[in-house]
XYZ file of C-alpha atoms in Angstrom:
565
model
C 138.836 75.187 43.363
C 137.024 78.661 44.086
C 140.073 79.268 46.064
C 142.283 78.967 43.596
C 140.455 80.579 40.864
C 141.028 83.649 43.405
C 144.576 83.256 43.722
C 145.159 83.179 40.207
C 143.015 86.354 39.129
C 144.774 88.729 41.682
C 147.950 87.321 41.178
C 147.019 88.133 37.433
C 145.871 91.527 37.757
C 148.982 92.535 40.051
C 151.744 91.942 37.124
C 149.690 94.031 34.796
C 149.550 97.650 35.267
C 146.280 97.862 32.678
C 143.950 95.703 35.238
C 141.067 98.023 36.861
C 139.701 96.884 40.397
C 136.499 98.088 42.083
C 134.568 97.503 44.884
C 131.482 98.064 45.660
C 130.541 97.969 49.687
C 126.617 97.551 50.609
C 125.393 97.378 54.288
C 121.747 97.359 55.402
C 120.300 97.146 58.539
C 116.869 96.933 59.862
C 114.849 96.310 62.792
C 111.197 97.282 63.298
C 108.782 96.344 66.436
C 106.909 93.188 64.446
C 110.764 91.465 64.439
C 110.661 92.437 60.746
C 114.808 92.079 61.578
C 117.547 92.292 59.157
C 121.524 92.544 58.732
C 122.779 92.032 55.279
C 126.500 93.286 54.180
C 127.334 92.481 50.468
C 130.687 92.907 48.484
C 131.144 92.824 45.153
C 134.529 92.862 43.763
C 135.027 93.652 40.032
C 138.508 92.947 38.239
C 139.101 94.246 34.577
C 141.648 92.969 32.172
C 142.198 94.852 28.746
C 144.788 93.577 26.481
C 145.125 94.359 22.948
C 142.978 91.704 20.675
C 141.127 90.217 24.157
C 139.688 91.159 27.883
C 139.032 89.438 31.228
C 136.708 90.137 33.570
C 135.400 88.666 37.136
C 132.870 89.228 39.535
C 133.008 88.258 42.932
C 129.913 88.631 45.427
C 130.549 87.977 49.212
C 127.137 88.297 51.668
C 127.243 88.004 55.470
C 123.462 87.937 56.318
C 122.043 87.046 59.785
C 119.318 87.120 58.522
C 118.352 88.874 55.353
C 115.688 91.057 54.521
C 114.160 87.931 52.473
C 115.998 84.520 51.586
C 118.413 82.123 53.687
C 121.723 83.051 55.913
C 124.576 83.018 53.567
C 127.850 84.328 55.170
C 131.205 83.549 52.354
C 130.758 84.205 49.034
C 127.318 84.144 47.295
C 128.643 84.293 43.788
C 131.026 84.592 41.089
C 131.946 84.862 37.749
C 135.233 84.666 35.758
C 134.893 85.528 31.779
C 137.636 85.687 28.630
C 136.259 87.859 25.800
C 137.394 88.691 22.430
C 135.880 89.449 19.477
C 134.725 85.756 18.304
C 134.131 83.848 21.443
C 133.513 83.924 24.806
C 133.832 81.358 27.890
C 132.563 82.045 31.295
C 133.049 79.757 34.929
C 130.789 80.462 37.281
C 127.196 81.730 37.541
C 125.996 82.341 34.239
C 123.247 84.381 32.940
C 121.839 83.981 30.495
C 118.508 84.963 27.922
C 117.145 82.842 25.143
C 114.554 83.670 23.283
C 113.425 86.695 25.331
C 113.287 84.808 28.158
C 110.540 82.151 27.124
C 112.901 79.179 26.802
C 115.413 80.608 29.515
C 115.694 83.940 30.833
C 118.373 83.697 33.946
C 117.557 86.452 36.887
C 119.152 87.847 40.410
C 117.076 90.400 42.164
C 118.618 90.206 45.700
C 115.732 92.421 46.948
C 113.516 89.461 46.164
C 115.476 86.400 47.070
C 115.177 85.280 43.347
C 118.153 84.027 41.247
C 117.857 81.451 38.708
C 121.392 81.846 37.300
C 123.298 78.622 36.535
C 126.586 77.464 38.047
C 129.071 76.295 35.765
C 129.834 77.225 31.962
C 129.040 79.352 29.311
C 130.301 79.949 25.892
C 129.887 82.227 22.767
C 131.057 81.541 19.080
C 130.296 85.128 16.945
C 130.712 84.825 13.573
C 129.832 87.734 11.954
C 126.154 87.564 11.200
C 125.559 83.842 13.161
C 125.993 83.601 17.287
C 126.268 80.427 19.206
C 125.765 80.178 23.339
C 126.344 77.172 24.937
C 125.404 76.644 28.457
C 125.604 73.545 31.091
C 125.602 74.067 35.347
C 123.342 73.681 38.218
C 120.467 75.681 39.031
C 118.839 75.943 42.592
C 115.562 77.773 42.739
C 113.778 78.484 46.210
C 110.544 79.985 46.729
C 107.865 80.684 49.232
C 104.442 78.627 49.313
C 101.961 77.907 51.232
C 101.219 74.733 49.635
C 104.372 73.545 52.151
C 103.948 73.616 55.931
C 106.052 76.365 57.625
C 105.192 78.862 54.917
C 107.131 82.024 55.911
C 106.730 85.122 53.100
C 110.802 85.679 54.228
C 112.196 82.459 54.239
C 111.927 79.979 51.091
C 110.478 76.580 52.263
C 110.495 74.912 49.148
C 113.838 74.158 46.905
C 114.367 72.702 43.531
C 117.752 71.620 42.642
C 118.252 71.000 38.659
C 121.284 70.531 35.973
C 120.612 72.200 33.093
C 122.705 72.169 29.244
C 121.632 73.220 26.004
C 122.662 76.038 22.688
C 121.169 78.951 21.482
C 121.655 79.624 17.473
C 120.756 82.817 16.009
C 121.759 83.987 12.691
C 120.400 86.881 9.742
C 118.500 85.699 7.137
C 116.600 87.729 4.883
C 116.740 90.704 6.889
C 115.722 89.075 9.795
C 117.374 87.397 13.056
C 116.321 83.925 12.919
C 117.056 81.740 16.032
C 116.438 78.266 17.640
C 117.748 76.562 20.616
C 117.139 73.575 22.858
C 117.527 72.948 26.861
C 117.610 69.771 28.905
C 117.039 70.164 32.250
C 117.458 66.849 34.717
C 115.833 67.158 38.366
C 117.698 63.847 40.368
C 115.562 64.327 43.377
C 112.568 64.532 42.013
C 113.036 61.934 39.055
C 112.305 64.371 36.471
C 113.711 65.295 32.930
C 112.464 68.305 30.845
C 112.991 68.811 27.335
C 112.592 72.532 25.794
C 112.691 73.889 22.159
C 112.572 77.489 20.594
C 112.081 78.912 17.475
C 111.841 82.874 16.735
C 112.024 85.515 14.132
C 113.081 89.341 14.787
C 112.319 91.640 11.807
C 113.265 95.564 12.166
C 111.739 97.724 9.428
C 111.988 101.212 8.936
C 108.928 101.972 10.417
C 108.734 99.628 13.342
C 109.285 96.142 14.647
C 108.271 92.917 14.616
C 108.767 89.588 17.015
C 107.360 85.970 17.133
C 108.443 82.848 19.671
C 107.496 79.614 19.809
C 108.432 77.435 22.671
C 107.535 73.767 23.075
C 107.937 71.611 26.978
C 108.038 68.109 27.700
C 107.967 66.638 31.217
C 108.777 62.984 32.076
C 108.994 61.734 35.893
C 109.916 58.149 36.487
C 108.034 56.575 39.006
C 110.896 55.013 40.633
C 109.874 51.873 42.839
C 106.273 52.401 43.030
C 103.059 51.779 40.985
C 102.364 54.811 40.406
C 101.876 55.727 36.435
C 102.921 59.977 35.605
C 101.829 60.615 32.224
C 104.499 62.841 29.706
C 103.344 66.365 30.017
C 103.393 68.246 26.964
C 103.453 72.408 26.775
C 103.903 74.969 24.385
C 103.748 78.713 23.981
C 103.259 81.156 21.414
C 104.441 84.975 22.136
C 104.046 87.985 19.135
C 104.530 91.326 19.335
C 104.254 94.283 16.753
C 105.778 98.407 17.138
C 104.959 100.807 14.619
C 105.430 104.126 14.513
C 103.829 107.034 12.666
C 105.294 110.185 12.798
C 105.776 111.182 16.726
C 103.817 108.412 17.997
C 103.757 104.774 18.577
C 101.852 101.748 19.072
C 102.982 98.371 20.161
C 101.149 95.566 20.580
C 101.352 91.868 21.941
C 99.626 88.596 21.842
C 100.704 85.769 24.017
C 98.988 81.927 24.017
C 100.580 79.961 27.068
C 99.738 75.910 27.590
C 102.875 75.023 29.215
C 101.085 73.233 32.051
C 97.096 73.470 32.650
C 95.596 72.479 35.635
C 92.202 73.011 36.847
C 91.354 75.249 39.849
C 91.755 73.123 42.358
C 95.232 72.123 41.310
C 95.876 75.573 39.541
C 98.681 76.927 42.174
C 100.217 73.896 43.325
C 103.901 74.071 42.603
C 104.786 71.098 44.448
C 103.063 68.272 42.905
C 102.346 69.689 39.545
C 105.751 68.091 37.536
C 105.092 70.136 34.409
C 105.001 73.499 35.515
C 106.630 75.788 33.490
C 110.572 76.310 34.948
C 111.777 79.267 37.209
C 114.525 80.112 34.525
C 111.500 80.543 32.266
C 110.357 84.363 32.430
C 108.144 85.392 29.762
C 108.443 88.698 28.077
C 106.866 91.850 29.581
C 102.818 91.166 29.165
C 101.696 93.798 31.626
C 102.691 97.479 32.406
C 105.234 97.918 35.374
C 104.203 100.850 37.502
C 106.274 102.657 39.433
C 103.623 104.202 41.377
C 103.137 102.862 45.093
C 99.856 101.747 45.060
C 99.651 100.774 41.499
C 102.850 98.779 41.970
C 101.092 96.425 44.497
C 98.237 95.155 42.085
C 101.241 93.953 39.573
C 101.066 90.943 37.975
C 103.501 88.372 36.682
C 102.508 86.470 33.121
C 101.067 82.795 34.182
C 103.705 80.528 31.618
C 101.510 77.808 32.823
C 98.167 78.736 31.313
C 97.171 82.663 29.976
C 95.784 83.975 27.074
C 96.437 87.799 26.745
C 96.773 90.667 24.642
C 98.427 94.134 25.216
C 98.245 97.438 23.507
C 100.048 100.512 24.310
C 99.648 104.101 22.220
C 102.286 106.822 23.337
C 102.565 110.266 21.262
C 102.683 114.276 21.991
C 99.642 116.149 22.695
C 102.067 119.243 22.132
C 105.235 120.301 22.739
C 105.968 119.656 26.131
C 102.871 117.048 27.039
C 102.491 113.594 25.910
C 100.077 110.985 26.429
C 100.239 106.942 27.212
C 97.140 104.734 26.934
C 97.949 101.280 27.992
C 95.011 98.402 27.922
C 96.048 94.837 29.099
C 93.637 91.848 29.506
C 94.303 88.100 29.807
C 92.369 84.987 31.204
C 93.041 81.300 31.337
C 92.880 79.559 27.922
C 89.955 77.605 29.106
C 86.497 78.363 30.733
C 86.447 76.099 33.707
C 83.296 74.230 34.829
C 82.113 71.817 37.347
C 79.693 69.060 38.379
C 77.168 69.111 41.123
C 76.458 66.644 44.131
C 79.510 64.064 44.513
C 80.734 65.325 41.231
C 81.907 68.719 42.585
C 85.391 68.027 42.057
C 85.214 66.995 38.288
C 86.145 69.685 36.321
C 86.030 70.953 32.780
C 86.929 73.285 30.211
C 86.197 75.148 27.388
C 89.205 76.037 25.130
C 89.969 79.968 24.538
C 91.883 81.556 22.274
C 91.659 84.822 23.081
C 91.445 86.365 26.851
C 87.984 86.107 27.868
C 85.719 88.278 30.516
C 84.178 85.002 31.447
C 84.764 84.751 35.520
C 85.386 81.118 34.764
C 88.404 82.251 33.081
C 89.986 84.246 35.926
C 90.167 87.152 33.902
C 92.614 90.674 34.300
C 91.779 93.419 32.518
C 93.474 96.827 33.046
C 93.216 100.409 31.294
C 95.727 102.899 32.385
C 95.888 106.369 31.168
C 99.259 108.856 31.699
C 99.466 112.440 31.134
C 103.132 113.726 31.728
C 104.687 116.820 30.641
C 106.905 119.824 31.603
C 105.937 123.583 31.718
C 106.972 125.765 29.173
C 110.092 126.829 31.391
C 110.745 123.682 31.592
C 111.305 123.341 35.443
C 107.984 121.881 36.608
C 107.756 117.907 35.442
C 104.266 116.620 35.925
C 102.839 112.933 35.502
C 98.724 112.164 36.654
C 96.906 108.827 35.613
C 93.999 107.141 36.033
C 93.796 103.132 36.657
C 90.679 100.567 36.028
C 91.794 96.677 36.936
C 89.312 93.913 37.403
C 90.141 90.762 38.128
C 89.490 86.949 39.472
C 92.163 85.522 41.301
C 90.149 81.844 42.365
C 87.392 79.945 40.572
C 86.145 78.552 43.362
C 82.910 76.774 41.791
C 80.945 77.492 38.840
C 78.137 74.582 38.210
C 74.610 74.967 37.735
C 73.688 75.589 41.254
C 76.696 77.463 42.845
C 79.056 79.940 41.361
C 81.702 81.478 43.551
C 84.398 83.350 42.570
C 87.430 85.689 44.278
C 87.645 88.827 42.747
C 89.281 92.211 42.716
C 88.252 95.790 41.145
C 90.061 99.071 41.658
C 90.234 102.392 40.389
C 93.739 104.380 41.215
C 94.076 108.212 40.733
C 98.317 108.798 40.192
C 99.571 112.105 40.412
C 103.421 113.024 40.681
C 105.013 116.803 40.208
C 108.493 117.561 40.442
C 109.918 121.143 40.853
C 113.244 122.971 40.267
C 113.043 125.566 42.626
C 116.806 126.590 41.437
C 120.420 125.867 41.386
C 119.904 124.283 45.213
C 116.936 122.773 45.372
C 114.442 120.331 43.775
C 111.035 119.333 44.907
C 108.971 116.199 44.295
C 105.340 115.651 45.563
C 103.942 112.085 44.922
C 99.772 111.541 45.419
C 97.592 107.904 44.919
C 94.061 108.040 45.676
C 92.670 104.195 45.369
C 89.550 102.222 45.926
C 89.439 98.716 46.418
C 86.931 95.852 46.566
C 88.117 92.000 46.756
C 85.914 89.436 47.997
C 83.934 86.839 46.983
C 80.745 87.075 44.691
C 78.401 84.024 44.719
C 75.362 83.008 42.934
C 73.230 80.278 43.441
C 70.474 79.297 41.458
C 67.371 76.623 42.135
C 64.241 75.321 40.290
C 62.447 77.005 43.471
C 63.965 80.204 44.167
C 65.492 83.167 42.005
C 68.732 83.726 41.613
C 70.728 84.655 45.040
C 73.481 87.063 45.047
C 75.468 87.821 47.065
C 78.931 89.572 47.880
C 81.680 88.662 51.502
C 84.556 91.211 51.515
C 87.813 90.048 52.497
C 88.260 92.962 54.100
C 86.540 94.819 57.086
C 84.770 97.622 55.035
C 83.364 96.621 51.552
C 84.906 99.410 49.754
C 88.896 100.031 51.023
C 89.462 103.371 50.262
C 93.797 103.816 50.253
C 95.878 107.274 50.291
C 99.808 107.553 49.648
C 100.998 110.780 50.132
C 104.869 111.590 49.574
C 107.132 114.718 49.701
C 110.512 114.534 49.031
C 113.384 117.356 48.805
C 116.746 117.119 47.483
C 119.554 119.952 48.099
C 122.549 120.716 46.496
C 122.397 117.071 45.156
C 123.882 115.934 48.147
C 120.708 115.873 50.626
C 117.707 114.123 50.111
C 114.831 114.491 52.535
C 111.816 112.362 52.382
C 108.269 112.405 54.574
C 105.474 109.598 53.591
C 102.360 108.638 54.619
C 100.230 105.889 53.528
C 96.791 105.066 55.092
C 93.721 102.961 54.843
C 89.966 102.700 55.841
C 89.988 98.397 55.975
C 91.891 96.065 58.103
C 93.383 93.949 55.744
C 95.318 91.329 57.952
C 91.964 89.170 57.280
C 93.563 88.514 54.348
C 96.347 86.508 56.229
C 94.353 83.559 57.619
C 96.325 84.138 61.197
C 99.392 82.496 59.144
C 101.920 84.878 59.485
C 102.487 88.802 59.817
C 102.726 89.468 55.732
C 99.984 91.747 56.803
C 98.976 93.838 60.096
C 96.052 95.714 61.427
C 97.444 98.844 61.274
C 95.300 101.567 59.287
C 98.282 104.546 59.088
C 101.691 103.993 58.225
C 103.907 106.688 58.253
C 107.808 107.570 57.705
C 110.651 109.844 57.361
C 114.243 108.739 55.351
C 117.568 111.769 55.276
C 120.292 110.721 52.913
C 123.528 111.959 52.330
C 125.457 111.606 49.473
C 129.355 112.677 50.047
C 130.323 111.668 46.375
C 128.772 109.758 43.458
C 129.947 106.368 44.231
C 129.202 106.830 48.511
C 125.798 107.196 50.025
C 123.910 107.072 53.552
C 120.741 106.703 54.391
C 118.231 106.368 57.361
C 115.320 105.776 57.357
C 112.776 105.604 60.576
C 109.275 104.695 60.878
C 106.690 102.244 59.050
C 106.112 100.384 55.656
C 102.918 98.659 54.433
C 102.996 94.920 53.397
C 102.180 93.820 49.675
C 103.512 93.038 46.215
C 106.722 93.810 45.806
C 107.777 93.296 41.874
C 110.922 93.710 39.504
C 110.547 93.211 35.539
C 107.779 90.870 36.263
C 109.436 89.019 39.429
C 106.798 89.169 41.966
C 107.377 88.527 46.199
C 104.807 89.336 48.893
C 106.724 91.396 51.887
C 105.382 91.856 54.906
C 104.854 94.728 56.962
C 107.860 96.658 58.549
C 106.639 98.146 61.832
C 108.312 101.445 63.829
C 111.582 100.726 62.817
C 114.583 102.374 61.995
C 116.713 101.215 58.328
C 120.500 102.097 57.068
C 121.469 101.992 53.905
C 124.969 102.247 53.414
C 126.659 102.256 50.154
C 130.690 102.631 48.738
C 131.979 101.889 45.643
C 136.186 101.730 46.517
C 138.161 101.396 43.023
């Protein structure tokens, strides 16, 4: 079939002079001394169609990857897409992407870099009618992830894979002023016996001073028990996003509230992908709760929004201090939506809950709190760009008891000092210096209490100093806009690779990691780069799509890129 879907599009574009074809060429090659080992070569083909009253358009992705920087060998094509447009409908073949409801009933994703696409394969439609759009989608989905629930966990390579069929519509339409929309998904899972029923309802009001947006989502869960005795209760979710921006003159202020109860689970089940049935889906991505950094270090404590079971609020203020300075404040917290609890003696692994309704500090909760303050600015010549911060996060990753004798509990607290200055030096040349100044304390804090004794605290870093003090130091030069010189350095006072559990190499011992990258760009659309030396392990995230990499060692990287129309 694929075949001749091929056959028939360049046959197609060859009798009309008006089709555009492009190209685009990516190689990348890496190989460090910890067998962090890759070979990826990707090519996307892009044919263009424009006829008077209608257009067609396909996309065709080939990979040959022995092995990839992250994800499973895949040599032939990965993907591809063929589309007829027009003013009142649409119908696409192939994999579909898609976003409902800003992405809390479906939100369909490919970020190669992190071996995570949730796009379906098979058909999509679009009836516009002025003021009223209908989608219509219906395919396959096949999500892979890495867990350690699984044996052979391996941060690079997914070990566990969930195959599902998913069809449902999308209707949106103006009423009042407002976008109004509601849709429904069915999902079926053959292999493991499960059927999932989703529902959304939304309103979108713009008003001349701002904007306002509200979601409701509601998830049911059935899984048959096939030939056994075992009895799996319906699971029942919902979720509840709002968000307000207003804005007053030069500034702004946007704000967000978010209720998730898609699927809650006590701590010792919290995590557990694999046997928990009513997890919220993989094409489910929630809309932007926390701030994305783009600097290094702050990068690496990003979070993604728990569908499952959070509670959070977000508020951002952004506005001029004068004319050529601004200012962002950004405060984020979230917890659980329940206060977890449980017994003592044999009854250590009941547990309960107290219902929340907004994020609590309670460590019971596993709380997150952030404040993050940006100054960023120009000079009055305007050839000197400046951006500094300062970062407060605290936060509980485990509940790992909290009774009346024993509470234990994983935690995390930094404080990161940003600073970033970029220079015109003239027609030729442009300087950027990046700094991040961090200290870091996760561990475990435990408190146990008696009839006898006073309360005993006390505090087991995960790490080999208490306090890991971290430094990322970058200088980067860029000439004629052709060449591009880069120099980091990123270093540390802690061995970290206890945090590893001997499982795998997602983190070393190594306290200094250092690098230099020369590019070369000969025209827009063609670019080379190598890179030599050493990366640090950690959070790696894109628009809230989190992956744990592990450490590239004294290596060398290319980075090859063409686009060929």
């Amino acid at each position: 079939m694929i075949r001749g879907i091929l056959l028939i599009i360049f046959f197609f574009t060859t009798v009309h002079s008006q089709t555009d074809i492009s190209n685009r060429l990516s190689v990348r090659y890496g190989d460090s001394s910890n067998e962090y080992n890759y070979s990826e070569i990707y090519l996307d083909t892009k044919m263009f169609l424009q006829k008077e009253g209608y257009r067609i358009e396909s996309l065709f992705t080939f990979e040959a990857s022995n092995p990839p920087e992250i994800g499973l060998d895949i040599n032939g094509l990965d993907r591809y897409l063929i589309g007829f447009y027009n003013d009142k409908f649409s119908f696409e073949v192939g994999d579909i992407h898609q976003t409902w409801g800003r992405g809390l009933l479906l939100n369909q994703l490919n970020y190669q870099n992190l071996d995570f696409a949730t796009g379906s394969r098979g058909l999509g439609m679009q009836f516009d009618n002025d003021s009223t759009v209908l989608n219509v989608i219906m395919g396959d989905v096949s999500a892979r992830t890495s867990t350690t629930v699984l044996g052979n966990y391996n941060p690079r390579i997914p070990n566990h894979f969930v195959e599902e069929f998913i069809y449902g519509a999308d209707l949106s339409t103006n009423i009042l002023k407002s976008k109004v929309g509601a849709a429904f998904l069915l999902v079926d899972e053959k292999e493991r016996s499960l059927s999932h029923v989703l529902s959304n309802l939304r309103i979108d009001r713009s008003y001349e001073s701002g904007e306002f947006f509200m979601s409701l989502i509601s998830k049911s869960s059935k899984k048959d028990n096939g030939m056994t005795e075992i009895f799996y209760e319906e699971k029942n979710g919902i979720g509840f996003y709002l968000s307000s921006s207003n804005y007053i003159q030069n500034w702004s202020i946007t704000s967000s509230y978010r209720n998730f109860k898609v699927d809650i689970n006590n701590p010792v089940n919290r995590d557990n992908m694999v046997d928990n049935y009513g997890r919220a889906l993989d094409i489910q991505r929630s809309p932007s709760g926390f701030y994305e950094h783009t600097f290094r270090l702050l990068s690496r404590s990003s979070r993604e929004v728990n569908l499952n079971d959070e509670v959070g609020i977000e508020i951002q203020l952004l506005g001029p201090l004068s004319n050529n300075s601004n200012i962002a404040v950004n405060y984020m917290k979230s917890s659980s939506s329940k206060r977890w609890y449980n017994g003592i003696g044999a009854l250590t692994s009941d547990w309960s809950g107290d219902n929340i309704f907004m994020p609590s500090s309670s460590q019971s909760s596993y709380p997150f709190e952030e404040i993050f303050i940006e100054f960023n600015g120009y000079n009055p010549n305007g050839n000197i760009f400046y951006k500094a911060g300062l970062d407060f996060q605290h936060e509980v990753f485990n509940v790992l008891s909290n009774s009346t004798e024993l509470k234990s509990f994983e935690i995390s607290e930094s404080v990161t000092v940003p600073f970033l200055v970029n220079v015109n030096v003239n027609s030729l040349w442009n300087i950027e210096v990046q700094l991040e100044l961090q200290k870091l304390k996760t561990g475990f804090e435990t408190t146990s209490e008696s009839e006898n004794t006073e309360d005993n605290y006390s505090y087991t870093s995960l790490l080999s100093e208490k306090y890991q003090k971290n430094l990322f130091l970058a200088l980067s030069a860029n000439y004629n806009q052709k060449w591009s010189f880069n120099l980091s350095r990123e270093s540390t006072n802690s061995d970290e690779s206890l945090l590893d559990n001997g499982q795998n190499e997602s983190f070393d011992s190594a306290n200094d990691w250092s690098s230099t990258s020369i590019a070369y760009k000969f025209d827009s659309d063609h670019t080379l780069e190598l890179f030599f030396g050493s990366i640090r392990g950690g959070l790696d995230c894109t628009n809230g799509v989190c992956r744990y990499i592990q450490a590239f060692d004294d290596g060398i990287r290319i980075d090859y890129s063409l686009n060929i129309d």
